[in-house]
Amino acid sequence: MKKTLVASALAAVIFVPTASAIEIYKDSKNAVEIGGFIDARIINTQGDTQVVNGASRINFGFTREMSDGWKAYTKLEWGVNPFGNSSIAYSSESNFESQSSDFLNNRLGYVGLSHDTYGSITIGKQWGAWYDVVYNTNYGFVWDGNASGTYTYNKADGAVNGTGRGDKTVQYRNAFGDFSFALQAQLKQDSFNVDEEQDGSSPILPTANFMAVKAIGTNTTDAVTTVEYNYTYGGAATYNVTDKLTLTAGFNLGEFEATTSAGQRFTETDSIYGAGITWGNWDGEGFYGAANVNKQEFHDTDNLGRILPEAWGVESLFSYKFDNGIRTFVSYNILDAGDEYEAAYNGDVFKRQFAVAGIHYVWDSNTVLYLEGRKNFSDFTSADKAQQAAMEISEDDGIAIGIRYYM
């Protein structure tokens, strides 16, 4: 199956489930399209029922034919909140939370060049190479997996370490027959401070996890350790074994560098690697099955914002679409932080585990009615019951009904 490089270069965009766009202008050199969707839902979770925004968005794509087979293109996308402001809101990337009053918020913004032989290069805020590995289970409308290492730092958009919609990334893509790959560098400069321990010593636990100290609450001095988190790097490979079977694999790396008030320096590596397998086409009729697995260290946080020294995650999704437009699906996801987490946080347990079942009625390719439910099986055991309750509240059971209208 021969792939064009335009499709390869824009792979991070077309991974969005059932995304569509309308061409609003085209001449012999330039083309402009508009896309996105409006998603309105009624959701019951955490003891409350509300009408909320379902991660609605709008995007614009621009393509220009250049000389010698090159194309220039750019993509701009914003999240929109068309249903008014509220003190609490819900999105598919987190749970009930306070929201800003902004009608628009930045999701994507990049510019690139592509050639059918030489590949494509893009610069800006874009879907990370890691998403190529795990996108195959991210098709539920209401509850994302949150076990794949994509939406890091308490279910944010993965911008910090470049596994989701990464900030300030440079990405190269190419395809050769049924094999394609992506390489990525995130060029940024970030730093923050961590309070040091009571005796003024280095904030290092026996596991050398300097990220854990502040969350444990042992800090009483004004001395701080400065932590830098700068460049990250990633890569992914995709192999279309047949028209139905696809294999993916990839990695993402970053590094924390800490300097204490006494001048001592320490490092920890943020790493994730994994693989995925897909059978079928989510939008096509018949059976669709997908799964991915990952192993990570210092890559994500728990529901209180504490770093996970290590964890492993699995996401799975199985669906069947009938010829009348009805699609049923079930997914199961787990992210287990294991023994290292317990050692770092006074015996606390972090195991995010849940299942989602849903029915979508694909009325036509641009209008979908849906019903989805989530059942929680997580374990967030802690000796501090207030802390345990705070961990559990964002992982509650829920049910939602809604409509998604694609542009």
Short mmCIF file of C-alpha atoms in Angstrom, two decimals, residues 121-391:
data_model
loop_
_atom_site.label_atom_id
_atom_site.label_comp_id
_atom_site.label_asym_id
_atom_site.label_seq_id
_atom_site.Cartn_x
_atom_site.Cartn_y
_atom_site.Cartn_z
CA ILE A 121 9.30 18.57 8.45
CA THR A 122 7.00 20.53 10.76
CA ILE A 123 7.65 23.11 13.48
CA GLY A 124 5.28 24.20 16.24
CA LYS A 125 2.67 22.76 18.62
CA GLN A 126 1.64 19.41 17.15
CA TRP A 127 0.75 15.82 17.97
CA GLY A 128 3.87 14.05 19.21
CA ALA A 129 5.57 11.10 17.55
CA TRP A 130 4.53 9.02 20.59
CA TYR A 131 0.88 9.49 19.64
CA ASP A 132 1.57 7.43 16.49
CA VAL A 133 2.11 4.45 18.83
CA VAL A 134 -1.03 4.74 20.96
CA TYR A 135 -3.66 6.70 19.01
CA ASN A 136 -5.44 3.44 18.13
CA THR A 137 -7.32 3.24 21.47
CA ASN A 138 -8.19 6.94 21.76
CA TYR A 139 -11.60 6.89 20.06
CA GLY A 140 -14.04 7.18 22.94
CA PHE A 141 -15.69 10.60 23.04
CA VAL A 142 -16.05 11.15 26.79
CA TRP A 143 -13.35 9.22 28.65
CA ASP A 144 -9.86 9.12 27.21
CA GLY A 145 -7.65 6.22 28.18
CA ASN A 146 -5.21 8.20 30.35
CA ALA A 147 -3.05 5.09 30.62
CA SER A 148 -1.02 5.45 27.42
CA GLY A 149 1.37 8.15 28.64
CA THR A 150 -0.04 10.70 26.17
CA TYR A 151 -1.98 13.15 28.36
CA THR A 152 0.63 13.61 31.08
CA TYR A 153 0.79 15.71 34.27
CA ASN A 154 -2.63 14.88 35.69
CA LYS A 155 -4.45 14.40 32.37
CA ALA A 156 -3.24 17.55 30.63
CA ASP A 157 -2.54 17.69 26.89
CA GLY A 158 0.97 16.19 26.95
CA ALA A 159 2.58 19.51 25.99
CA VAL A 160 5.35 19.40 28.63
CA ASN A 161 7.15 16.27 27.47
CA GLY A 162 5.88 16.20 23.90
CA THR A 163 3.90 12.94 23.96
CA GLY A 164 0.54 14.60 23.35
CA ARG A 165 0.11 17.99 21.70
CA GLY A 166 3.72 18.93 22.27
CA ASP A 167 4.87 22.53 22.56
CA LYS A 168 7.81 23.84 20.52
CA THR A 169 8.47 20.63 18.60
CA VAL A 170 10.35 19.92 15.40
CA GLN A 171 9.26 16.75 13.65
CA TYR A 172 10.43 14.82 10.58
CA ARG A 173 8.30 12.16 8.88
CA ASN A 174 8.76 9.87 5.90
CA ALA A 175 7.22 6.74 4.42
CA PHE A 176 8.57 3.88 2.31
CA GLY A 177 5.86 1.60 1.05
CA ASP A 178 4.06 0.12 4.04
CA PHE A 179 6.60 1.45 6.56
CA SER A 180 6.56 5.01 7.96
CA PHE A 181 8.37 6.73 10.79
CA ALA A 182 8.55 9.97 12.75
CA LEU A 183 11.45 11.61 14.60
CA GLN A 184 10.94 14.50 17.00
CA ALA A 185 12.85 17.01 19.10
CA GLN A 186 11.17 19.39 21.54
CA LEU A 187 13.29 22.52 21.87
CA LYS A 188 12.30 24.40 25.03
CA GLN A 189 13.64 25.78 28.32
CA ASP A 190 11.69 25.09 31.54
CA SER A 191 12.60 25.31 35.20
CA PHE A 192 10.86 25.25 38.60
CA ASN A 193 11.75 25.10 42.29
CA VAL A 194 11.25 22.27 44.81
CA ASP A 195 11.44 23.05 48.56
CA GLU A 196 14.30 21.32 50.35
CA GLU A 197 13.96 19.13 53.42
CA GLN A 198 13.80 20.31 57.01
CA ASP A 199 17.49 19.75 57.74
CA GLY A 200 18.52 21.68 54.64
CA SER A 201 19.89 18.61 52.92
CA SER A 202 19.39 17.65 49.33
CA PRO A 203 15.73 16.80 48.61
CA ILE A 204 16.59 13.28 47.47
CA LEU A 205 14.75 10.20 48.62
CA PRO A 206 16.52 6.80 48.65
CA THR A 207 15.18 6.32 45.12
CA ALA A 208 16.78 9.64 44.09
CA ASN A 209 13.30 10.92 43.32
CA PHE A 210 13.73 14.63 44.01
CA MET A 211 10.30 15.19 42.49
CA ALA A 212 8.56 13.42 45.38
CA VAL A 213 9.61 15.57 48.32
CA LYS A 214 7.23 18.48 48.15
CA ALA A 215 4.17 16.24 47.83
CA ILE A 216 5.12 14.30 50.97
CA GLY A 217 5.01 17.51 53.00
CA THR A 218 8.37 17.35 54.86
CA ASN A 219 9.56 20.78 53.73
CA THR A 220 9.82 23.57 56.29
CA THR A 221 12.75 25.70 55.11
CA ASP A 222 13.01 28.44 52.50
CA ALA A 223 15.86 26.65 50.70
CA VAL A 224 14.95 25.32 47.28
CA THR A 225 16.34 23.03 44.66
CA THR A 226 16.07 24.34 41.10
CA VAL A 227 14.92 21.74 38.59
CA GLU A 228 15.41 22.18 34.86
CA TYR A 229 13.42 20.23 32.30
CA ASN A 230 14.41 21.19 28.79
CA TYR A 231 14.75 19.25 25.55
CA THR A 232 12.86 16.02 24.86
CA TYR A 233 13.26 13.54 22.02
CA GLY A 234 10.95 10.95 20.51
CA GLY A 235 10.47 8.55 17.65
CA ALA A 236 7.88 6.16 16.28
CA ALA A 237 7.55 3.56 13.54
CA THR A 238 4.43 2.20 11.85
CA TYR A 239 4.19 -0.92 9.70
CA ASN A 240 1.02 -1.75 7.77
CA VAL A 241 1.31 -5.52 7.64
CA THR A 242 -1.94 -5.84 5.68
CA ASP A 243 -4.85 -3.55 4.86
CA LYS A 244 -6.29 -4.48 8.27
CA LEU A 245 -3.29 -5.19 10.51
CA THR A 246 -1.01 -2.34 11.71
CA LEU A 247 1.91 -2.51 14.14
CA THR A 248 3.41 0.51 15.93
CA ALA A 249 6.34 1.10 18.29
CA GLY A 250 8.13 4.12 19.71
CA PHE A 251 9.72 6.02 22.58
CA ASN A 252 10.04 9.46 24.18
CA LEU A 253 12.87 10.75 26.38
CA GLY A 254 13.54 13.82 28.51
CA GLU A 255 15.73 14.65 31.50
CA PHE A 256 15.28 16.46 34.79
CA GLU A 257 18.41 18.21 36.10
CA ALA A 258 18.29 19.39 39.72
CA THR A 259 20.68 21.75 41.50
CA THR A 260 20.34 22.12 45.29
CA SER A 261 21.03 25.29 47.28
CA ALA A 262 24.34 23.68 48.27
CA GLY A 263 25.30 23.27 44.62
CA GLN A 264 24.80 19.49 44.34
CA ARG A 265 23.49 18.28 40.96
CA PHE A 266 21.26 15.29 40.26
CA THR A 267 19.43 13.97 37.22
CA GLU A 268 16.44 11.75 36.48
CA THR A 269 15.34 10.55 33.04
CA ASP A 270 11.75 10.88 31.87
CA SER A 271 11.28 7.87 29.59
CA ILE A 272 8.45 5.97 27.96
CA TYR A 273 8.53 3.24 25.36
CA GLY A 274 5.94 0.85 24.04
CA ALA A 275 4.11 -0.76 21.13
CA GLY A 276 0.63 -1.07 19.69
CA ILE A 277 -1.41 -3.33 17.43
CA THR A 278 -4.53 -2.50 15.40
CA TRP A 279 -6.94 -4.61 13.40
CA GLY A 280 -9.52 -3.02 11.13
CA ASN A 281 -10.78 0.53 10.62
CA TRP A 282 -12.61 2.42 13.35
CA ASP A 283 -14.77 4.28 10.81
CA GLY A 284 -15.42 1.24 8.62
CA GLU A 285 -18.08 -1.40 9.07
CA GLY A 286 -17.29 -4.58 10.96
CA PHE A 287 -14.88 -5.43 13.75
CA TYR A 288 -12.19 -3.10 15.08
CA GLY A 289 -9.67 -4.08 17.75
CA ALA A 290 -6.66 -2.24 19.15
CA ALA A 291 -4.30 -2.39 22.11
CA ASN A 292 -1.10 -0.73 23.25
CA VAL A 293 1.30 -1.22 26.14
CA ASN A 294 3.92 1.09 27.64
CA LYS A 295 6.61 1.19 30.33
CA GLN A 296 7.49 4.58 31.78
CA GLU A 297 9.73 6.25 34.37
CA PHE A 298 9.36 9.79 35.79
CA HIS A 299 6.97 10.50 32.94
CA ASP A 300 3.54 11.16 34.46
CA THR A 301 1.91 12.19 37.74
CA ASP A 302 -0.80 10.83 40.00
CA ASN A 303 -4.10 12.65 40.63
CA LEU A 304 -2.40 14.86 43.25
CA GLY A 305 0.36 15.95 40.89
CA ARG A 306 3.11 13.72 42.34
CA ILE A 307 5.53 12.23 39.87
CA LEU A 308 5.36 8.46 39.22
CA PRO A 309 8.87 6.97 39.63
CA GLU A 310 7.82 4.18 37.30
CA ALA A 311 4.63 2.68 35.90
CA TRP A 312 3.29 0.41 33.20
CA GLY A 313 0.13 0.97 31.23
CA VAL A 314 -2.20 -0.92 28.92
CA GLU A 315 -5.07 0.40 26.82
CA SER A 316 -7.46 -1.70 24.74
CA LEU A 317 -10.48 -0.97 22.57
CA PHE A 318 -12.85 -3.31 20.72
CA SER A 319 -15.81 -2.27 18.60
CA TYR A 320 -18.23 -3.42 15.95
CA LYS A 321 -19.97 -1.12 13.49
CA PHE A 322 -23.14 -2.40 11.84
CA ASP A 323 -24.30 -1.39 8.37
CA ASN A 324 -27.15 0.69 9.90
CA GLY A 325 -24.65 3.13 11.47
CA ILE A 326 -24.75 1.68 14.99
CA ARG A 327 -21.30 1.23 16.52
CA THR A 328 -20.82 -0.51 19.86
CA PHE A 329 -17.53 -0.53 21.73
CA VAL A 330 -15.86 -1.48 24.99
CA SER A 331 -12.46 -0.43 26.31
CA TYR A 332 -10.31 -1.41 29.27
CA ASN A 333 -7.39 0.63 30.61
CA ILE A 334 -4.89 0.31 33.44
CA LEU A 335 -1.95 2.39 34.67
CA ASP A 336 -0.14 0.78 37.61
CA ALA A 337 2.64 2.65 39.45
CA GLY A 338 3.71 -0.44 41.42
CA ASP A 339 6.17 -0.85 44.28
CA GLU A 340 8.40 2.15 43.49
CA TYR A 341 5.45 4.49 43.98
CA GLU A 342 4.59 2.87 47.31
CA ALA A 343 8.19 3.27 48.50
CA ALA A 344 8.30 6.93 47.46
CA TYR A 345 4.94 7.95 48.98
CA ASN A 346 4.71 6.24 52.38
CA GLY A 347 2.94 3.10 51.16
CA ASP A 348 0.33 4.79 48.98
CA VAL A 349 -1.06 2.77 46.07
CA PHE A 350 -1.75 4.16 42.60
CA LYS A 351 -3.55 1.92 40.14
CA ARG A 352 -5.81 3.69 37.66
CA GLN A 353 -8.11 1.04 36.20
CA PHE A 354 -11.46 1.39 34.47
CA ALA A 355 -13.69 0.17 31.65
CA VAL A 356 -15.83 2.15 29.23
CA ALA A 357 -18.74 0.90 27.12
CA GLY A 358 -20.61 2.90 24.54
CA ILE A 359 -23.02 3.05 21.63
CA HIS A 360 -22.55 5.53 18.78
CA TYR A 361 -25.15 6.17 16.12
CA VAL A 362 -23.28 7.47 13.09
CA TRP A 363 -26.23 9.20 11.46
CA ASP A 364 -23.93 10.31 8.67
CA SER A 365 -20.17 10.85 8.49
CA ASN A 366 -20.51 14.28 10.13
CA THR A 367 -23.18 13.71 12.80
CA VAL A 368 -22.90 11.22 15.66
CA LEU A 369 -25.26 10.60 18.58
CA TYR A 370 -23.69 8.72 21.48
CA LEU A 371 -24.15 7.12 24.88
CA GLU A 372 -21.08 6.18 26.95
CA GLY A 373 -20.60 4.85 30.48
CA ARG A 374 -17.53 4.44 32.68
CA LYS A 375 -16.99 1.93 35.50
CA ASN A 376 -14.10 2.53 37.85
CA PHE A 377 -11.96 -0.30 39.26
CA SER A 378 -9.04 1.83 40.50
CA ASP A 379 -7.06 1.40 43.71
CA PHE A 380 -5.78 4.60 45.36
CA THR A 381 -5.23 3.28 48.88
CA SER A 382 -3.58 5.68 51.33
CA ALA A 383 -3.21 5.93 55.11
CA ASP A 384 -4.25 9.57 54.68
CA LYS A 385 -7.97 9.22 53.98
CA ALA A 386 -8.38 12.83 52.84
CA GLN A 387 -5.59 12.29 50.37
CA GLN A 388 -7.17 9.04 49.21
CA ALA A 389 -10.52 10.75 48.70
CA ALA A 390 -8.85 13.49 46.66
CA MET A 391 -7.26 10.83 44.46
#
